[in-house]
mmCIF file of C-alpha atoms in Angstrom:
data_model
loop_
_atom_site.group_PDB
_atom_site.id
_atom_site.type_symbol
_atom_site.label_atom_id
_atom_site.label_comp_id
_atom_site.label_asym_id
_atom_site.label_seq_id
_atom_site.Cartn_x
_atom_site.Cartn_y
_atom_site.Cartn_z
ATOM 1 C CA MET A 843 6.964 -25.197 10.796
ATOM 2 C CA ASP A 844 8.352 -28.370 9.148
ATOM 3 C CA ALA A 845 11.887 -28.810 9.306
ATOM 4 C CA ASP A 846 12.080 -27.913 5.427
ATOM 5 C CA GLY A 847 10.548 -24.669 6.334
ATOM 6 C CA GLY A 848 7.119 -25.359 4.950
ATOM 7 C CA ALA A 849 3.871 -25.167 6.479
ATOM 8 C CA PRO A 850 3.090 -28.403 8.642
ATOM 9 C CA HIS A 851 -0.026 -30.472 8.068
ATOM 10 C CA ILE A 852 -2.520 -29.566 10.561
ATOM 11 C CA GLY A 853 -5.340 -32.116 11.487
ATOM 12 C CA GLY A 854 -8.930 -31.355 12.276
ATOM 13 C CA MET A 855 -8.362 -30.573 16.038
ATOM 14 C CA ALA A 856 -5.365 -28.575 15.947
ATOM 15 C CA ARG A 857 -5.670 -24.691 16.624
ATOM 16 C CA LEU A 858 -2.801 -22.564 15.339
ATOM 17 C CA GLY A 859 -1.914 -18.799 16.538
ATOM 18 C CA THR A 860 -3.619 -19.191 20.146
ATOM 19 C CA TRP A 861 -0.944 -16.771 21.066
ATOM 20 C CA ILE A 862 -2.176 -14.003 18.584
ATOM 21 C CA ASP A 863 -5.285 -11.810 19.847
ATOM 22 C CA PRO A 864 -6.918 -10.171 16.653
ATOM 23 C CA ARG A 865 -9.178 -7.500 17.857
ATOM 24 C CA PRO A 866 -11.146 -4.773 16.017
ATOM 25 C CA GLU A 867 -8.506 -2.084 16.613
ATOM 26 C CA GLY A 868 -5.434 -4.095 15.778
ATOM 27 C CA ILE A 869 -3.417 -7.467 16.202
ATOM 28 C CA TYR A 870 -2.371 -7.705 19.793
ATOM 29 C CA VAL A 871 0.440 -10.178 20.564
ATOM 30 C CA PRO A 872 0.409 -10.656 24.317
ATOM 31 C CA ALA A 873 3.823 -12.654 24.667
ATOM 32 C CA ALA A 874 5.459 -9.573 22.981
ATOM 33 C CA ASP A 875 3.087 -6.972 24.643
ATOM 34 C CA ALA A 876 2.784 -5.175 21.215
ATOM 35 C CA TRP A 877 0.178 -4.463 18.959
ATOM 36 C CA ILE A 878 0.556 -4.327 14.867
ATOM 37 C CA ASP A 879 -1.015 -1.374 12.915
ATOM 38 C CA PRO A 880 -3.218 -0.418 15.758
ATOM 39 C CA SER A 881 -5.922 2.058 15.044
ATOM 40 C CA GLN A 882 -5.581 3.577 18.462
ATOM 41 C CA LEU A 883 -2.751 4.909 20.665
ATOM 42 C CA LYS A 884 -0.919 1.758 22.428
ATOM 43 C CA PRO A 885 2.102 1.598 24.486
ATOM 44 C CA ARG A 886 4.063 -0.435 21.811
ATOM 45 C CA ALA A 887 3.232 -0.698 18.085
ATOM 46 C CA LEU A 888 4.798 -2.546 15.152
ATOM 47 C CA VAL A 889 3.899 -0.609 11.964
ATOM 48 C CA THR A 890 4.055 -2.015 8.674
ATOM 49 C CA HIS A 891 4.137 1.151 6.731
ATOM 50 C CA GLY A 892 3.455 4.905 6.605
ATOM 51 C CA HIS A 893 -0.031 5.125 5.306
ATOM 52 C CA ALA A 894 -2.413 7.014 7.913
ATOM 53 C CA ASP A 895 -4.727 4.134 8.045
ATOM 54 C CA HIS A 896 -1.843 1.803 9.591
ATOM 55 C CA ALA A 897 0.459 4.537 11.089
ATOM 56 C CA ARG A 898 -0.837 6.612 13.929
ATOM 57 C CA GLY A 899 1.371 9.088 15.529
ATOM 58 C CA GLY A 900 1.597 9.359 19.354
ATOM 59 C CA HIS A 901 2.246 5.645 20.164
ATOM 60 C CA GLY A 902 4.582 5.108 23.407
ATOM 61 C CA ALA A 903 6.802 3.356 21.286
ATOM 62 C CA VAL A 904 6.974 2.463 17.719
ATOM 63 C CA LEU A 905 9.012 -0.213 15.846
ATOM 64 C CA ALA A 906 9.366 -0.210 12.074
ATOM 65 C CA THR A 907 11.561 0.369 9.144
ATOM 66 C CA ALA A 908 13.773 3.589 9.089
ATOM 67 C CA GLU A 909 11.778 4.822 6.201
ATOM 68 C CA THR A 910 8.603 4.242 7.682
ATOM 69 C CA LEU A 911 9.676 5.970 10.752
ATOM 70 C CA ALA A 912 10.994 8.921 8.523
ATOM 71 C CA ILE A 913 7.493 8.964 6.888
ATOM 72 C CA MET A 914 5.911 9.078 10.410
ATOM 73 C CA ASP A 915 8.260 11.973 11.625
ATOM 74 C CA CYS A 916 7.338 13.851 8.569
ATOM 75 C CA ARG A 917 3.600 13.542 8.918
ATOM 76 C CA TYR A 918 3.310 13.498 12.863
ATOM 77 C CA GLY A 919 6.649 14.988 14.241
ATOM 78 C CA GLU A 920 9.219 13.066 15.856
ATOM 79 C CA GLN A 921 8.147 9.535 17.178
ATOM 80 C CA ASN A 922 9.537 7.452 19.956
ATOM 81 C CA GLY A 923 10.964 5.068 17.190
ATOM 82 C CA GLN A 924 13.063 2.136 17.010
ATOM 83 C CA ALA A 925 14.428 1.157 13.284
ATOM 84 C CA ILE A 926 14.328 -2.399 12.337
ATOM 85 C CA GLY A 927 16.098 -3.282 8.947
ATOM 86 C CA TYR A 928 14.820 -5.787 6.551
ATOM 87 C CA GLY A 929 15.852 -9.184 7.729
ATOM 88 C CA GLU A 930 17.022 -7.855 10.953
ATOM 89 C CA SER A 931 15.454 -10.058 14.047
ATOM 90 C CA ILE A 932 14.768 -8.962 17.363
ATOM 91 C CA ARG A 933 13.174 -10.475 20.605
ATOM 92 C CA LEU A 934 10.176 -9.028 22.255
ATOM 93 C CA GLY A 935 9.336 -10.819 25.268
ATOM 94 C CA ASP A 936 9.005 -14.472 24.139
ATOM 95 C CA VAL A 937 8.373 -13.698 20.448
ATOM 96 C CA ASP A 938 11.210 -13.343 17.818
ATOM 97 C CA VAL A 939 10.106 -10.610 15.283
ATOM 98 C CA SER A 940 11.530 -9.620 12.087
ATOM 99 C CA PHE A 941 10.566 -7.113 9.122
ATOM 100 C CA VAL A 942 10.670 -8.366 5.439
ATOM 101 C CA PRO A 943 9.783 -6.365 2.222
ATOM 102 C CA ALA A 944 6.077 -6.003 1.318
ATOM 103 C CA GLY A 945 6.515 -4.139 -2.007
ATOM 104 C CA HIS A 946 3.547 -1.534 -1.188
ATOM 105 C CA VAL A 947 5.494 1.838 -0.646
ATOM 106 C CA LEU A 948 8.665 3.002 0.353
ATOM 107 C CA GLY A 949 9.847 1.023 3.692
ATOM 108 C CA SER A 950 6.728 -0.965 3.750
ATOM 109 C CA ALA A 951 7.044 -4.552 5.525
ATOM 110 C CA GLN A 952 5.498 -7.540 6.574
ATOM 111 C CA ILE A 953 5.941 -8.403 10.010
ATOM 112 C CA VAL A 954 7.180 -11.935 10.831
ATOM 113 C CA LEU A 955 6.308 -13.390 14.291
ATOM 114 C CA GLU A 956 7.910 -16.684 15.769
ATOM 115 C CA HIS A 957 6.825 -18.515 18.862
ATOM 116 C CA LYS A 958 5.893 -21.712 20.394
ATOM 117 C CA GLY A 959 7.376 -23.191 16.951
ATOM 118 C CA GLU A 960 4.825 -21.363 15.040
ATOM 119 C CA ARG A 961 5.567 -18.628 12.276
ATOM 120 C CA VAL A 962 2.957 -16.052 11.589
ATOM 121 C CA VAL A 963 3.507 -13.430 8.744
ATOM 122 C CA VAL A 964 1.205 -10.126 8.914
ATOM 123 C CA SER A 965 1.306 -8.835 5.569
ATOM 124 C CA GLY A 966 0.150 -5.242 5.840
ATOM 125 C CA ASP A 967 -0.535 -3.780 2.713
ATOM 126 C CA TYR A 968 1.405 -5.213 -0.359
ATOM 127 C CA LYS A 969 1.693 -5.822 -4.026
ATOM 128 C CA ARG A 970 3.580 -8.192 -6.127
ATOM 129 C CA ARG A 971 4.165 -6.036 -9.127
ATOM 130 C CA PRO A 972 7.590 -4.408 -9.732
ATOM 131 C CA ASP A 973 7.664 -0.786 -8.282
ATOM 132 C CA PRO A 974 10.743 1.605 -8.631
ATOM 133 C CA THR A 975 10.404 3.163 -5.696
ATOM 134 C CA CYS A 976 10.448 0.381 -3.060
ATOM 135 C CA THR A 977 11.824 -3.033 -2.498
ATOM 136 C CA PRO A 978 9.803 -5.978 -3.901
ATOM 137 C CA PHE A 979 7.569 -8.272 -1.576
ATOM 138 C CA GLU A 980 9.354 -11.340 -0.415
ATOM 139 C CA PRO A 981 7.194 -14.503 0.329
ATOM 140 C CA VAL A 982 7.755 -16.160 3.563
ATOM 141 C CA PRO A 983 6.692 -19.492 4.246
ATOM 142 C CA CYS A 984 4.406 -19.699 7.333
ATOM 143 C CA ASP A 985 1.882 -21.525 9.706
ATOM 144 C CA ILE A 986 -0.534 -18.439 9.264
ATOM 145 C CA PHE A 987 -0.743 -15.762 6.684
ATOM 146 C CA VAL A 988 -2.390 -12.744 7.691
ATOM 147 C CA THR A 989 -3.304 -10.846 4.628
ATOM 148 C CA GLU A 990 -5.332 -7.846 3.210
ATOM 149 C CA ALA A 991 -7.906 -8.319 0.582
ATOM 150 C CA THR A 992 -8.465 -4.629 -0.677
ATOM 151 C CA PHE A 993 -9.130 -5.883 -4.319
ATOM 152 C CA GLY A 994 -10.192 -9.599 -3.204
ATOM 153 C CA LEU A 995 -12.890 -9.986 -5.835
ATOM 154 C CA PRO A 996 -12.487 -12.000 -9.012
ATOM 155 C CA VAL A 997 -13.543 -8.815 -10.986
ATOM 156 C CA PHE A 998 -10.410 -7.057 -9.893
ATOM 157 C CA ARG A 999 -7.671 -7.814 -12.434
ATOM 158 C CA HIS A 1000 -5.044 -4.850 -12.908
ATOM 159 C CA PRO A 1001 -3.982 -4.262 -16.208
ATOM 160 C CA ASP A 1002 -0.110 -3.905 -17.324
ATOM 161 C CA THR A 1003 1.364 -0.810 -15.545
ATOM 162 C CA GLY A 1004 3.477 0.018 -18.579
ATOM 163 C CA GLY A 1005 0.190 0.194 -20.759
ATOM 164 C CA GLU A 1006 -1.527 2.484 -18.320
ATOM 165 C CA MET A 1007 1.659 4.930 -18.418
ATOM 166 C CA ASP A 1008 1.631 4.920 -22.226
ATOM 167 C CA ARG A 1009 -2.020 6.034 -22.128
ATOM 168 C CA LEU A 1010 -1.053 8.864 -20.060
ATOM 169 C CA LEU A 1011 1.776 9.984 -22.342
ATOM 170 C CA GLU A 1012 -0.475 9.392 -25.498
ATOM 171 C CA ALA A 1013 -2.834 11.805 -24.060
ATOM 172 C CA LEU A 1014 -0.112 14.214 -23.272
ATOM 173 C CA HIS A 1015 1.556 14.248 -26.976
ATOM 174 C CA ALA A 1016 -1.957 14.509 -28.541
ATOM 175 C CA ASN A 1017 -3.132 17.526 -26.650
ATOM 176 C CA PRO A 1018 -0.047 20.141 -26.681
ATOM 177 C CA ASP A 1019 -2.295 23.007 -25.792
ATOM 178 C CA ARG A 1020 -3.422 21.400 -22.603
ATOM 179 C CA CYS A 1021 -1.823 19.517 -19.582
ATOM 180 C CA VAL A 1022 -2.430 16.340 -17.902
ATOM 181 C CA LEU A 1023 -3.494 16.651 -14.127
ATOM 182 C CA VAL A 1024 -2.931 13.326 -12.412
ATOM 183 C CA GLY A 1025 -4.428 12.520 -9.065
ATOM 184 C CA ALA A 1026 -2.086 10.286 -6.962
ATOM 185 C CA TYR A 1027 -2.038 9.728 -3.206
ATOM 186 C CA ALA A 1028 0.849 11.758 -1.528
ATOM 187 C CA LEU A 1029 2.635 8.700 -0.115
ATOM 188 C CA GLY A 1030 3.676 5.813 -2.606
ATOM 189 C CA LYS A 1031 1.339 6.451 -5.525
ATOM 190 C CA ALA A 1032 2.568 10.025 -6.498
ATOM 191 C CA GLN A 1033 6.172 9.011 -6.511
ATOM 192 C CA ARG A 1034 5.437 5.749 -8.417
ATOM 193 C CA VAL A 1035 3.689 7.386 -11.082
ATOM 194 C CA ILE A 1036 6.678 9.997 -11.496
ATOM 195 C CA MET A 1037 9.179 7.189 -11.584
ATOM 196 C CA GLU A 1038 7.220 4.891 -13.989
ATOM 197 C CA LEU A 1039 7.057 8.145 -16.333
ATOM 198 C CA ARG A 1040 10.886 8.703 -15.927
ATOM 199 C CA GLY A 1041 11.284 4.881 -16.923
ATOM 200 C CA ARG A 1042 9.212 5.115 -19.981
ATOM 201 C CA GLY A 1043 11.503 8.406 -21.202
ATOM 202 C CA HIS A 1044 9.543 11.207 -19.886
ATOM 203 C CA HIS A 1045 12.514 13.370 -18.489
ATOM 204 C CA ASP A 1046 10.815 16.607 -18.715
ATOM 205 C CA PRO A 1047 9.983 18.648 -15.530
ATOM 206 C CA ILE A 1048 6.863 17.427 -13.778
ATOM 207 C CA TYR A 1049 5.080 19.794 -11.913
ATOM 208 C CA ILE A 1050 3.754 18.976 -8.304
ATOM 209 C CA HIS A 1051 1.006 20.237 -5.925
ATOM 210 C CA GLY A 1052 2.518 21.671 -2.814
ATOM 211 C CA ALA A 1053 0.987 18.948 -0.522
ATOM 212 C CA LEU A 1054 3.161 16.457 -2.336
ATOM 213 C CA GLN A 1055 6.552 18.386 -1.846
ATOM 214 C CA ARG A 1056 7.780 17.094 1.744
ATOM 215 C CA LEU A 1057 7.071 13.298 0.933
ATOM 216 C CA CYS A 1058 8.849 13.683 -2.553
ATOM 217 C CA ASP A 1059 11.723 15.124 -0.789
ATOM 218 C CA LEU A 1060 11.767 12.339 1.657
ATOM 219 C CA TYR A 1061 11.836 9.786 -1.182
ATOM 220 C CA VAL A 1062 14.629 11.429 -2.759
ATOM 221 C CA GLU A 1063 16.594 11.705 0.362
ATOM 222 C CA HIS A 1064 16.001 7.626 0.668
ATOM 223 C CA GLY A 1065 17.572 7.214 -2.855
ATOM 224 C CA VAL A 1066 14.556 7.426 -5.208
ATOM 225 C CA GLU A 1067 15.526 9.786 -8.006
ATOM 226 C CA LEU A 1068 12.503 11.521 -9.039
ATOM 227 C CA GLY A 1069 14.300 13.906 -11.512
ATOM 228 C CA GLU A 1070 13.312 17.701 -11.955
ATOM 229 C CA LEU A 1071 10.034 18.450 -10.103
ATOM 230 C CA ARG A 1072 8.739 21.866 -10.065
ATOM 231 C CA PRO A 1073 6.053 23.574 -7.798
ATOM 232 C CA ALA A 1074 2.764 23.687 -9.902
ATOM 233 C CA THR A 1075 1.506 26.773 -7.913
ATOM 234 C CA GLY A 1076 2.074 30.478 -8.745
ATOM 235 C CA LEU A 1077 2.363 29.656 -12.670
ATOM 236 C CA LYS A 1078 0.407 31.007 -15.734
ATOM 237 C CA ALA A 1079 -1.649 28.406 -17.224
ATOM 238 C CA ALA A 1080 0.342 28.957 -20.463
ATOM 239 C CA GLU A 1081 3.559 27.722 -18.828
ATOM 240 C CA LEU A 1082 1.840 24.365 -17.955
ATOM 241 C CA LYS A 1083 0.788 23.691 -21.594
ATOM 242 C CA GLY A 1084 1.995 20.344 -22.674
ATOM 243 C CA SER A 1085 2.985 19.290 -19.163
ATOM 244 C CA ILE A 1086 2.315 16.640 -16.512
ATOM 245 C CA VAL A 1087 0.808 17.917 -13.076
ATOM 246 C CA VAL A 1088 0.628 15.525 -10.257
ATOM 247 C CA ALA A 1089 -1.635 16.514 -7.412
ATOM 248 C CA PRO A 1090 -3.665 14.728 -4.310
ATOM 249 C CA PRO A 1091 -6.865 13.293 -5.574
ATOM 250 C CA SER A 1092 -8.704 15.959 -3.462
ATOM 251 C CA ALA A 1093 -7.287 18.959 -5.837
ATOM 252 C CA LEU A 1094 -8.574 17.571 -9.137
ATOM 253 C CA ASN A 1095 -11.786 19.408 -8.738
ATOM 254 C CA ASP A 1096 -11.227 22.134 -6.514
ATOM 255 C CA ARG A 1097 -10.503 25.690 -7.021
ATOM 256 C CA TRP A 1098 -6.831 25.077 -7.437
ATOM 257 C CA SER A 1099 -7.147 22.979 -10.597
ATOM 258 C CA ARG A 1100 -9.305 25.601 -12.416
ATOM 259 C CA ARG A 1101 -6.092 27.806 -13.159
ATOM 260 C CA LEU A 1102 -4.559 24.935 -15.234
ATOM 261 C CA PRO A 1103 -4.573 25.081 -18.977
ATOM 262 C CA ASP A 1104 -7.878 22.947 -19.698
ATOM 263 C CA PRO A 1105 -6.380 19.952 -17.818
ATOM 264 C CA ILE A 1106 -7.102 16.433 -18.792
ATOM 265 C CA THR A 1107 -8.270 14.841 -15.457
ATOM 266 C CA ALA A 1108 -6.452 11.409 -14.833
ATOM 267 C CA MET A 1109 -6.386 9.618 -11.462
ATOM 268 C CA ALA A 1110 -4.151 6.919 -10.711
ATOM 269 C CA SER A 1111 -5.695 4.091 -8.532
ATOM 270 C CA GLY A 1112 -6.917 0.468 -8.560
ATOM 271 C CA TRP A 1113 -10.322 1.769 -7.950
ATOM 272 C CA MET A 1114 -10.602 3.230 -11.531
ATOM 273 C CA ARG A 1115 -11.405 -0.260 -12.681
ATOM 274 C CA VAL A 1116 -14.926 0.877 -11.176
ATOM 275 C CA ARG A 1117 -16.527 3.058 -13.933
ATOM 276 C CA GLN A 1118 -18.623 4.906 -11.441
ATOM 277 C CA ARG A 1119 -15.922 5.884 -9.089
ATOM 278 C CA ALA A 1120 -14.379 7.376 -12.113
ATOM 279 C CA ARG A 1121 -17.586 9.044 -12.975
ATOM 280 C CA GLN A 1122 -18.103 10.396 -9.587
ATOM 281 C CA LYS A 1123 -14.639 12.104 -9.428
ATOM 282 C CA ASN A 1124 -15.204 13.482 -13.111
ATOM 283 C CA VAL A 1125 -12.087 11.635 -14.104
ATOM 284 C CA GLU A 1126 -11.558 11.810 -18.038
ATOM 285 C CA LEU A 1127 -8.359 9.532 -18.144
ATOM 286 C CA PRO A 1128 -8.686 6.697 -15.475
ATOM 287 C CA LEU A 1129 -5.560 5.010 -14.833
ATOM 288 C CA ILE A 1130 -5.699 1.564 -13.341
ATOM 289 C CA ILE A 1131 -2.544 1.465 -11.094
ATOM 290 C CA SER A 1132 -2.603 0.017 -7.684
ATOM 291 C CA ASP A 1133 -0.243 -0.590 -4.963
ATOM 292 C CA HIS A 1134 -2.213 -3.488 -3.826
ATOM 293 C CA CYS A 1135 -2.515 -7.089 -5.238
ATOM 294 C CA ASP A 1136 -5.452 -7.788 -7.475
ATOM 295 C CA TRP A 1137 -7.430 -10.980 -7.257
ATOM 296 C CA ALA A 1138 -5.014 -13.187 -9.120
ATOM 297 C CA GLU A 1139 -2.084 -11.845 -7.161
ATOM 298 C CA LEU A 1140 -3.817 -12.435 -3.821
ATOM 299 C CA THR A 1141 -4.661 -16.025 -4.472
ATOM 300 C CA GLU A 1142 -1.390 -16.715 -6.271
ATOM 301 C CA THR A 1143 0.674 -15.500 -3.361
ATOM 302 C CA ILE A 1144 -1.214 -17.708 -0.907
ATOM 303 C CA ALA A 1145 -0.708 -20.741 -3.034
ATOM 304 C CA GLU A 1146 3.061 -19.722 -3.076
ATOM 305 C CA ILE A 1147 3.320 -19.436 0.557
ATOM 306 C CA ALA A 1148 1.263 -22.305 1.138
ATOM 307 C CA PRO A 1149 0.163 -21.598 4.798
ATOM 308 C CA ALA A 1150 -2.009 -24.006 7.098
ATOM 309 C CA GLU A 1151 -4.240 -21.168 7.628
ATOM 310 C CA VAL A 1152 -5.123 -17.475 6.194
ATOM 311 C CA TRP A 1153 -6.481 -14.802 8.287
ATOM 312 C CA VAL A 1154 -7.897 -11.747 6.261
ATOM 313 C CA THR A 1155 -7.616 -8.343 7.896
ATOM 314 C CA HIS A 1156 -9.492 -6.052 5.778
ATOM 315 C CA GLY A 1157 -11.235 -5.456 2.157
ATOM 316 C CA ARG A 1158 -13.325 -8.074 0.475
ATOM 317 C CA GLU A 1159 -12.811 -10.521 3.197
ATOM 318 C CA GLU A 1160 -15.661 -13.118 2.380
ATOM 319 C CA ALA A 1161 -14.723 -13.870 -1.242
ATOM 320 C CA LEU A 1162 -10.991 -14.518 -0.189
ATOM 321 C CA VAL A 1163 -11.831 -16.456 2.723
ATOM 322 C CA ARG A 1164 -14.230 -18.548 0.523
ATOM 323 C CA TRP A 1165 -11.647 -19.240 -2.091
ATOM 324 C CA CYS A 1166 -9.221 -20.437 0.523
ATOM 325 C CA GLU A 1167 -11.657 -22.945 1.994
ATOM 326 C CA LEU A 1168 -12.357 -24.365 -1.817
ATOM 327 C CA ALA A 1169 -8.527 -24.736 -1.964
ATOM 328 C CA GLY A 1170 -8.498 -26.627 1.314
ATOM 329 C CA ILE A 1171 -6.946 -23.873 3.393
ATOM 330 C CA ARG A 1172 -8.406 -22.903 6.702
ATOM 331 C CA ALA A 1173 -9.532 -19.289 6.763
ATOM 332 C CA ARG A 1174 -11.197 -16.603 8.779
ATOM 333 C CA PRO A 1175 -11.988 -13.024 8.367
ATOM 334 C CA LEU A 1176 -10.858 -10.683 11.141
ATOM 335 C CA HIS A 1177 -12.980 -7.687 10.447
ATOM 336 C CA MET A 1178 -10.422 -5.099 11.344
ATOM 337 C CA VAL A 1179 -11.770 -1.618 11.571
ATOM 338 C CA GLY A 1180 -9.952 1.638 10.526
ATOM 339 C CA TYR A 1181 -8.276 0.668 7.313
ATOM 340 C CA GLU A 1182 -9.426 2.868 4.555
ATOM 341 C CA ASP A 1183 -10.025 1.614 0.755
ATOM 342 C CA GLU A 1184 -9.578 5.128 -0.888
ATOM 343 C CA ALA A 1185 -6.087 5.738 0.342
ATOM 344 C CA GLU A 1186 -4.464 2.957 -1.812
#
């Protein structure tokens, strides 16, 4: 890094990040003897957030934020974990490691690695939009920015989140004899939808599928006030008229949903931009609400951070690598495996 904290100018022959070893199953840092978000069990894992494609249970040791460890404990049973707070720095071998907010879900973090006078930031999954359930993304100047590219194509432009929530509420109010059934992933998206509704003045009880209960309780335990939530199971259809029901996407078209009062089927996902995906899932009300950056946010983030190099872990890698090259930034795809598009 330059003395002023910006990325240094790199000549044509210079190589950065020789101490980082990206492999298909994760990023290995030999000088720290640690892996970042490995898809296979390892002796020591640094975990960016609690989604199952980044956080696997059973590593020898796990370093993550307290919230991510709580999520992993909830999902996999107690882990051999060490909690690292935002902004806290620890020394692993010859590497200084710190965690800074990623804005993706509760407890999500970018992992900052400093070694040999270089700074590498591994973003994990992240977004730049406000989210009432988690700490916002913090840009960190660095030499190498290791980024995701889930929505790394110019076609992906997420609309205003408030406008999408207004569409949901309009559908609810226009159909008092029906309910709105919202498909939302159990970690992060479900809680965000609930909090966005509260922020727009919807303070009625919200009914939830049983599969969401533990993680909703965990969010409340960590200070995210979700308001009154009630189990949707065991109620008569008439009791749910005029209500919002939140369930995992897998429940939208299964037997569980058939007992609801003529539900308006909605789904909250960045993938609802793709009409074919909405049709495949029989979604009547697609809500384009993503916990990842869209194309503009990805490229604006790279421009803001101004790294000398960009490494792209997964997603639409080729398009983002090409954009970087046209912007005069060295870039390479890492072709990581095991990261899922659907659980966004």
